[in-house]
């Protein structure tokens, strides 16, 4: 219930799926949460109640990220937890056919967005005496996924950035971890199914547990990584994927 009592957190990409579930769980556990998204942040904050503040940002925009951090420290006086969750799926095509501008777009949001979050979030966490950064990677960071070169490149790099920054700031008590979700039942995955029940069933069969994960199951891991119970956990990239990477 009170596992994040008194903590100040930012979660990006709170408009749907995993980000929304994380923001909800953090509020339920007593945190004050800044919900940040490219659209709909105000509505999301209103739903989550008085412990939340809305921020409309594009994560690939440096000025937006700086404003998000500033809003948080001005409003709450500190920052304890930053979840760099916002990301996009990529258009599908084999590597030789992959559109350059689509590659750049996915890298800008999924990779540069996380970099900027860390770059401007770390000083605020240091000023608070330490904290926890959680970056959303993917099982597509750990194994190849045909036709998803931009997505796999972006998510693989998220892990490397997480490990690098974890080493840089370990001594200063800023922990950095990545979560690698498997196939999670979110609007993003629903878009891949094209709304077809048969496609949904195929997605459900991908993981050894023979079902998709839920956003809440990712939020539970984010909660653990954010909380003081994870005080000795840094530099990890943890699959939450129903056994997918054990195969
Ligand atoms: C939502 C579900 C929805 C699913 C697929 C999840 O994030 O919680 O209500 O059915 O995404 O769109």
PDB file of C-alpha atoms in Angstrom, residues 2-226:
ATOM      1  CA  UNK A   2       2.618   2.542   1.044  1.00  0.00           C
ATOM      2  CA  UNK A   3       5.680   1.227  -0.688  1.00  0.00           C
ATOM      3  CA  UNK A   4       6.396   4.624  -2.303  1.00  0.00           C
ATOM      4  CA  UNK A   5       5.035   6.816   0.456  1.00  0.00           C
ATOM      5  CA  UNK A   6       6.344  10.377   0.139  1.00  0.00           C
ATOM      6  CA  UNK A   7       8.263   9.690  -3.076  1.00  0.00           C
ATOM      7  CA  UNK A   8       8.146  11.985  -6.081  1.00  0.00           C
ATOM      8  CA  UNK A   9       8.032  10.179  -9.427  1.00  0.00           C
ATOM      9  CA  UNK A  10       7.855  11.023 -13.116  1.00  0.00           C
ATOM     10  CA  UNK A  11       6.390   8.504 -15.548  1.00  0.00           C
ATOM     11  CA  UNK A  12       6.503   9.198 -19.304  1.00  0.00           C
ATOM     12  CA  UNK A  13       4.077   7.653 -21.759  1.00  0.00           C
ATOM     13  CA  UNK A  14       1.202   7.512 -19.303  1.00  0.00           C
ATOM     14  CA  UNK A  15      -1.516   7.788 -21.934  1.00  0.00           C
ATOM     15  CA  UNK A  16      -1.976   4.045 -22.301  1.00  0.00           C
ATOM     16  CA  UNK A  17      -0.813   0.540 -21.574  1.00  0.00           C
ATOM     17  CA  UNK A  18       2.252   0.056 -19.404  1.00  0.00           C
ATOM     18  CA  UNK A  19       2.853   3.732 -18.555  1.00  0.00           C
ATOM     19  CA  UNK A  20      -0.713   4.204 -17.390  1.00  0.00           C
ATOM     20  CA  UNK A  21      -0.528   1.076 -15.194  1.00  0.00           C
ATOM     21  CA  UNK A  22       2.760   2.242 -13.650  1.00  0.00           C
ATOM     22  CA  UNK A  23       1.398   5.731 -12.873  1.00  0.00           C
ATOM     23  CA  UNK A  24      -1.702   4.190 -11.301  1.00  0.00           C
ATOM     24  CA  UNK A  25       0.325   1.754  -9.178  1.00  0.00           C
ATOM     25  CA  UNK A  26       2.734   4.455  -8.011  1.00  0.00           C
ATOM     26  CA  UNK A  27      -0.181   6.661  -6.918  1.00  0.00           C
ATOM     27  CA  UNK A  28      -1.783   3.665  -5.161  1.00  0.00           C
ATOM     28  CA  UNK A  29       1.503   3.139  -3.294  1.00  0.00           C
ATOM     29  CA  UNK A  30       1.618   6.700  -1.990  1.00  0.00           C
ATOM     30  CA  UNK A  31       3.830   8.493  -4.514  1.00  0.00           C
ATOM     31  CA  UNK A  32       3.187  11.901  -6.035  1.00  0.00           C
ATOM     32  CA  UNK A  33       3.403  11.350  -9.782  1.00  0.00           C
ATOM     33  CA  UNK A  34       4.065  13.652 -12.720  1.00  0.00           C
ATOM     34  CA  UNK A  35       2.347  12.053 -15.704  1.00  0.00           C
ATOM     35  CA  UNK A  36       3.960  13.014 -18.993  1.00  0.00           C
ATOM     36  CA  UNK A  37       2.790  12.263 -22.495  1.00  0.00           C
ATOM     37  CA  UNK A  38       2.545  13.817 -25.916  1.00  0.00           C
ATOM     38  CA  UNK A  39      -1.235  14.140 -25.501  1.00  0.00           C
ATOM     39  CA  UNK A  40      -3.884  13.430 -22.900  1.00  0.00           C
ATOM     40  CA  UNK A  41      -1.711  14.047 -19.838  1.00  0.00           C
ATOM     41  CA  UNK A  42      -4.249  16.423 -18.260  1.00  0.00           C
ATOM     42  CA  UNK A  43      -7.060  13.878 -18.498  1.00  0.00           C
ATOM     43  CA  UNK A  44      -4.820  11.137 -17.144  1.00  0.00           C
ATOM     44  CA  UNK A  45      -3.756  13.288 -14.194  1.00  0.00           C
ATOM     45  CA  UNK A  46      -7.379  14.174 -13.434  1.00  0.00           C
ATOM     46  CA  UNK A  47      -8.287  10.458 -13.364  1.00  0.00           C
ATOM     47  CA  UNK A  48      -5.409   9.604 -11.056  1.00  0.00           C
ATOM     48  CA  UNK A  49      -6.358  12.306  -8.567  1.00  0.00           C
ATOM     49  CA  UNK A  50      -4.721  14.995  -6.540  1.00  0.00           C
ATOM     50  CA  UNK A  51      -1.327  13.342  -6.202  1.00  0.00           C
ATOM     51  CA  UNK A  52      -0.618  13.906  -9.883  1.00  0.00           C
ATOM     52  CA  UNK A  53       0.571  16.722 -12.118  1.00  0.00           C
ATOM     53  CA  UNK A  54       0.312  16.676 -15.915  1.00  0.00           C
ATOM     54  CA  UNK A  55       3.074  17.478 -18.378  1.00  0.00           C
ATOM     55  CA  UNK A  56       2.606  17.541 -22.147  1.00  0.00           C
ATOM     56  CA  UNK A  57       5.914  16.644 -23.768  1.00  0.00           C
ATOM     57  CA  UNK A  58       7.559  14.996 -26.716  1.00  0.00           C
ATOM     58  CA  UNK A  59      10.380  12.912 -25.245  1.00  0.00           C
ATOM     59  CA  UNK A  60      12.731  13.506 -28.171  1.00  0.00           C
ATOM     60  CA  UNK A  61      12.610  17.265 -27.493  1.00  0.00           C
ATOM     61  CA  UNK A  62      15.306  18.412 -25.095  1.00  0.00           C
ATOM     62  CA  UNK A  63      13.415  21.579 -24.061  1.00  0.00           C
ATOM     63  CA  UNK A  64      10.332  19.497 -23.220  1.00  0.00           C
ATOM     64  CA  UNK A  65      12.303  17.083 -21.042  1.00  0.00           C
ATOM     65  CA  UNK A  66      14.011  19.971 -19.250  1.00  0.00           C
ATOM     66  CA  UNK A  67      10.624  21.589 -18.633  1.00  0.00           C
ATOM     67  CA  UNK A  68       9.261  18.288 -17.272  1.00  0.00           C
ATOM     68  CA  UNK A  69      12.085  18.001 -14.753  1.00  0.00           C
ATOM     69  CA  UNK A  70      11.783  21.679 -13.800  1.00  0.00           C
ATOM     70  CA  UNK A  71       8.008  21.401 -13.333  1.00  0.00           C
ATOM     71  CA  UNK A  72       8.563  18.469 -10.998  1.00  0.00           C
ATOM     72  CA  UNK A  73      11.223  20.029  -8.820  1.00  0.00           C
ATOM     73  CA  UNK A  74       9.377  23.365  -8.676  1.00  0.00           C
ATOM     74  CA  UNK A  75       6.114  21.691  -7.710  1.00  0.00           C
ATOM     75  CA  UNK A  76       7.434  19.023  -5.328  1.00  0.00           C
ATOM     76  CA  UNK A  77      10.922  20.228  -4.400  1.00  0.00           C
ATOM     77  CA  UNK A  78      12.643  16.987  -5.382  1.00  0.00           C
ATOM     78  CA  UNK A  79      12.684  13.942  -7.661  1.00  0.00           C
ATOM     79  CA  UNK A  80      13.109  10.345  -6.456  1.00  0.00           C
ATOM     80  CA  UNK A  81      11.971   8.133  -9.325  1.00  0.00           C
ATOM     81  CA  UNK A  82      12.040   8.572 -13.095  1.00  0.00           C
ATOM     82  CA  UNK A  83      10.407   6.030 -15.390  1.00  0.00           C
ATOM     83  CA  UNK A  84      11.441   6.559 -19.013  1.00  0.00           C
ATOM     84  CA  UNK A  85       8.609   4.531 -20.463  1.00  0.00           C
ATOM     85  CA  UNK A  86       7.395   6.476 -23.518  1.00  0.00           C
ATOM     86  CA  UNK A  87       8.089   4.689 -26.762  1.00  0.00           C
ATOM     87  CA  UNK A  88       6.648   3.731 -30.109  1.00  0.00           C
ATOM     88  CA  UNK A  89       6.427   0.578 -32.184  1.00  0.00           C
ATOM     89  CA  UNK A  90       8.048   0.731 -35.602  1.00  0.00           C
ATOM     90  CA  UNK A  91       6.764   0.115 -39.096  1.00  0.00           C
ATOM     91  CA  UNK A  92       7.655  -3.375 -40.240  1.00  0.00           C
ATOM     92  CA  UNK A  93      10.025  -4.070 -43.127  1.00  0.00           C
ATOM     93  CA  UNK A  94      13.164  -6.151 -43.717  1.00  0.00           C
ATOM     94  CA  UNK A  95      16.360  -4.238 -43.044  1.00  0.00           C
ATOM     95  CA  UNK A  96      17.304  -3.644 -46.696  1.00  0.00           C
ATOM     96  CA  UNK A  97      13.865  -2.129 -47.309  1.00  0.00           C
ATOM     97  CA  UNK A  98      13.636  -0.165 -44.080  1.00  0.00           C
ATOM     98  CA  UNK A  99      12.763   3.519 -44.590  1.00  0.00           C
ATOM     99  CA  UNK A 100      15.491   5.844 -43.314  1.00  0.00           C
ATOM    100  CA  UNK A 101      13.056   8.390 -41.942  1.00  0.00           C
ATOM    101  CA  UNK A 102      11.187   5.703 -40.002  1.00  0.00           C
ATOM    102  CA  UNK A 103      14.493   4.502 -38.540  1.00  0.00           C
ATOM    103  CA  UNK A 104      15.288   8.070 -37.442  1.00  0.00           C
ATOM    104  CA  UNK A 105      11.818   8.591 -35.944  1.00  0.00           C
ATOM    105  CA  UNK A 106      11.939   5.441 -33.820  1.00  0.00           C
ATOM    106  CA  UNK A 107      15.480   6.125 -32.634  1.00  0.00           C
ATOM    107  CA  UNK A 108      14.544   9.731 -31.758  1.00  0.00           C
ATOM    108  CA  UNK A 109      11.678   8.672 -29.491  1.00  0.00           C
ATOM    109  CA  UNK A 110      12.787   5.317 -28.079  1.00  0.00           C
ATOM    110  CA  UNK A 111      16.509   6.001 -27.725  1.00  0.00           C
ATOM    111  CA  UNK A 112      17.158   9.751 -27.698  1.00  0.00           C
ATOM    112  CA  UNK A 113      14.040  10.145 -25.513  1.00  0.00           C
ATOM    113  CA  UNK A 114      15.476   7.856 -22.832  1.00  0.00           C
ATOM    114  CA  UNK A 115      18.893   9.497 -23.127  1.00  0.00           C
ATOM    115  CA  UNK A 116      17.404  12.948 -22.569  1.00  0.00           C
ATOM    116  CA  UNK A 117      15.365  11.677 -19.636  1.00  0.00           C
ATOM    117  CA  UNK A 118      18.535  10.385 -17.996  1.00  0.00           C
ATOM    118  CA  UNK A 119      20.611  13.430 -18.927  1.00  0.00           C
ATOM    119  CA  UNK A 120      18.236  15.897 -17.280  1.00  0.00           C
ATOM    120  CA  UNK A 121      16.789  13.548 -14.657  1.00  0.00           C
ATOM    121  CA  UNK A 122      20.106  12.497 -13.113  1.00  0.00           C
ATOM    122  CA  UNK A 123      21.026  15.967 -11.739  1.00  0.00           C
ATOM    123  CA  UNK A 124      17.607  16.216 -10.067  1.00  0.00           C
ATOM    124  CA  UNK A 125      18.021  12.748  -8.527  1.00  0.00           C
ATOM    125  CA  UNK A 126      21.521  13.640  -7.337  1.00  0.00           C
ATOM    126  CA  UNK A 127      20.147  16.817  -5.736  1.00  0.00           C
ATOM    127  CA  UNK A 128      17.675  14.603  -3.832  1.00  0.00           C
ATOM    128  CA  UNK A 129      20.532  12.452  -2.513  1.00  0.00           C
ATOM    129  CA  UNK A 130      19.871   9.591  -4.912  1.00  0.00           C
ATOM    130  CA  UNK A 131      17.026   7.808  -6.596  1.00  0.00           C
ATOM    131  CA  UNK A 132      15.914   5.269  -9.138  1.00  0.00           C
ATOM    132  CA  UNK A 133      15.653   5.408 -12.925  1.00  0.00           C
ATOM    133  CA  UNK A 134      13.685   2.736 -14.724  1.00  0.00           C
ATOM    134  CA  UNK A 135      13.986   2.543 -18.493  1.00  0.00           C
ATOM    135  CA  UNK A 136      11.537   0.573 -20.596  1.00  0.00           C
ATOM    136  CA  UNK A 137      13.387  -1.800 -22.899  1.00  0.00           C
ATOM    137  CA  UNK A 138      11.820  -4.958 -24.376  1.00  0.00           C
ATOM    138  CA  UNK A 139      12.488  -8.608 -25.108  1.00  0.00           C
ATOM    139  CA  UNK A 140      13.276  -7.120 -28.532  1.00  0.00           C
ATOM    140  CA  UNK A 141      16.376  -5.695 -26.833  1.00  0.00           C
ATOM    141  CA  UNK A 142      17.616  -9.224 -26.071  1.00  0.00           C
ATOM    142  CA  UNK A 143      16.875 -11.229 -29.212  1.00  0.00           C
ATOM    143  CA  UNK A 144      16.292 -10.320 -32.851  1.00  0.00           C
ATOM    144  CA  UNK A 145      12.849  -9.606 -34.237  1.00  0.00           C
ATOM    145  CA  UNK A 146      12.618  -9.793 -38.045  1.00  0.00           C
ATOM    146  CA  UNK A 147      11.236  -6.611 -39.701  1.00  0.00           C
ATOM    147  CA  UNK A 148      11.816  -4.519 -36.550  1.00  0.00           C
ATOM    148  CA  UNK A 149      15.372  -3.248 -37.022  1.00  0.00           C
ATOM    149  CA  UNK A 150      14.693   0.262 -35.672  1.00  0.00           C
ATOM    150  CA  UNK A 151      12.773  -1.013 -32.669  1.00  0.00           C
ATOM    151  CA  UNK A 152      15.309  -3.681 -31.716  1.00  0.00           C
ATOM    152  CA  UNK A 153      18.191  -1.226 -32.210  1.00  0.00           C
ATOM    153  CA  UNK A 154      16.506   1.372 -30.016  1.00  0.00           C
ATOM    154  CA  UNK A 155      15.609  -1.046 -27.232  1.00  0.00           C
ATOM    155  CA  UNK A 156      18.975  -2.830 -27.259  1.00  0.00           C
ATOM    156  CA  UNK A 157      20.637   0.544 -26.859  1.00  0.00           C
ATOM    157  CA  UNK A 158      18.341   1.425 -23.960  1.00  0.00           C
ATOM    158  CA  UNK A 159      19.894  -1.480 -22.060  1.00  0.00           C
ATOM    159  CA  UNK A 160      23.429  -0.318 -22.838  1.00  0.00           C
ATOM    160  CA  UNK A 161      22.646   3.242 -21.749  1.00  0.00           C
ATOM    161  CA  UNK A 162      21.097   1.910 -18.556  1.00  0.00           C
ATOM    162  CA  UNK A 163      24.167  -0.168 -17.717  1.00  0.00           C
ATOM    163  CA  UNK A 164      26.576   2.657 -18.545  1.00  0.00           C
ATOM    164  CA  UNK A 165      24.789   5.254 -16.437  1.00  0.00           C
ATOM    165  CA  UNK A 166      24.357   2.697 -13.614  1.00  0.00           C
ATOM    166  CA  UNK A 167      28.137   2.384 -13.431  1.00  0.00           C
ATOM    167  CA  UNK A 168      28.672   6.142 -13.625  1.00  0.00           C
ATOM    168  CA  UNK A 169      26.340   6.976 -10.731  1.00  0.00           C
ATOM    169  CA  UNK A 170      26.472   3.842  -8.556  1.00  0.00           C
ATOM    170  CA  UNK A 171      28.548   5.522  -5.898  1.00  0.00           C
ATOM    171  CA  UNK A 172      26.135   8.465  -5.771  1.00  0.00           C
ATOM    172  CA  UNK A 173      23.149   6.287  -4.983  1.00  0.00           C
ATOM    173  CA  UNK A 174      21.315   6.674  -8.266  1.00  0.00           C
ATOM    174  CA  UNK A 175      20.165   3.237  -9.396  1.00  0.00           C
ATOM    175  CA  UNK A 176      19.374   2.539 -13.041  1.00  0.00           C
ATOM    176  CA  UNK A 177      17.509  -0.523 -14.243  1.00  0.00           C
ATOM    177  CA  UNK A 178      15.719  -1.592 -17.404  1.00  0.00           C
ATOM    178  CA  UNK A 179      12.629  -3.737 -17.732  1.00  0.00           C
ATOM    179  CA  UNK A 180      12.279  -5.995 -20.769  1.00  0.00           C
ATOM    180  CA  UNK A 181       8.558  -6.666 -21.170  1.00  0.00           C
ATOM    181  CA  UNK A 182       7.439  -9.581 -23.292  1.00  0.00           C
ATOM    182  CA  UNK A 183       4.210  -9.428 -25.247  1.00  0.00           C
ATOM    183  CA  UNK A 184       1.958  -7.379 -23.011  1.00  0.00           C
ATOM    184  CA  UNK A 185      -1.750  -6.844 -23.688  1.00  0.00           C
ATOM    185  CA  UNK A 186      -1.642  -3.135 -24.478  1.00  0.00           C
ATOM    186  CA  UNK A 187      -3.053  -0.881 -27.186  1.00  0.00           C
ATOM    187  CA  UNK A 188       0.376  -1.150 -28.900  1.00  0.00           C
ATOM    188  CA  UNK A 189       0.075  -4.924 -29.219  1.00  0.00           C
ATOM    189  CA  UNK A 190      -3.609  -4.590 -30.086  1.00  0.00           C
ATOM    190  CA  UNK A 191      -2.545  -2.433 -33.071  1.00  0.00           C
ATOM    191  CA  UNK A 192      -0.286  -5.286 -34.223  1.00  0.00           C
ATOM    192  CA  UNK A 193      -3.210  -7.720 -34.094  1.00  0.00           C
ATOM    193  CA  UNK A 194      -5.252  -5.401 -36.303  1.00  0.00           C
ATOM    194  CA  UNK A 195      -8.177  -6.183 -33.984  1.00  0.00           C
ATOM    195  CA  UNK A 196      -8.315  -9.814 -35.107  1.00  0.00           C
ATOM    196  CA  UNK A 197      -9.084 -12.459 -32.472  1.00  0.00           C
ATOM    197  CA  UNK A 198      -6.988 -15.038 -34.342  1.00  0.00           C
ATOM    198  CA  UNK A 199      -3.961 -12.723 -34.340  1.00  0.00           C
ATOM    199  CA  UNK A 200      -4.537 -12.024 -30.656  1.00  0.00           C
ATOM    200  CA  UNK A 201      -4.462 -15.756 -29.970  1.00  0.00           C
ATOM    201  CA  UNK A 202      -1.198 -16.080 -31.921  1.00  0.00           C
ATOM    202  CA  UNK A 203       0.353 -13.376 -29.767  1.00  0.00           C
ATOM    203  CA  UNK A 204      -0.875 -15.200 -26.674  1.00  0.00           C
ATOM    204  CA  UNK A 205       1.009 -18.346 -27.792  1.00  0.00           C
ATOM    205  CA  UNK A 206       4.396 -16.613 -28.148  1.00  0.00           C
ATOM    206  CA  UNK A 207       5.428 -16.894 -24.510  1.00  0.00           C
ATOM    207  CA  UNK A 208       5.884 -20.239 -22.687  1.00  0.00           C
ATOM    208  CA  UNK A 209       3.105 -19.309 -20.242  1.00  0.00           C
ATOM    209  CA  UNK A 210       0.772 -19.196 -23.274  1.00  0.00           C
ATOM    210  CA  UNK A 211      -0.800 -15.888 -22.505  1.00  0.00           C
ATOM    211  CA  UNK A 212       0.070 -12.252 -22.888  1.00  0.00           C
ATOM    212  CA  UNK A 213       1.299 -10.351 -19.861  1.00  0.00           C
ATOM    213  CA  UNK A 214      -0.722  -7.499 -18.410  1.00  0.00           C
ATOM    214  CA  UNK A 215       0.360  -3.883 -17.884  1.00  0.00           C
ATOM    215  CA  UNK A 216      -0.118  -4.464 -14.150  1.00  0.00           C
ATOM    216  CA  UNK A 217       2.508  -7.208 -14.201  1.00  0.00           C
ATOM    217  CA  UNK A 218       5.043  -4.730 -15.594  1.00  0.00           C
ATOM    218  CA  UNK A 219       3.935  -2.079 -13.103  1.00  0.00           C
ATOM    219  CA  UNK A 220       4.650  -4.543 -10.270  1.00  0.00           C
ATOM    220  CA  UNK A 221       8.266  -4.843 -11.427  1.00  0.00           C
ATOM    221  CA  UNK A 222       8.589  -1.083 -11.887  1.00  0.00           C
ATOM    222  CA  UNK A 223       7.302  -0.655  -8.331  1.00  0.00           C
ATOM    223  CA  UNK A 224       9.916  -3.043  -6.977  1.00  0.00           C
ATOM    224  CA  UNK A 225      12.747  -1.370  -8.905  1.00  0.00           C
ATOM    225  CA  UNK A 226      11.551   2.059  -7.768  1.00  0.00           C
TER     226      UNK A 226
END
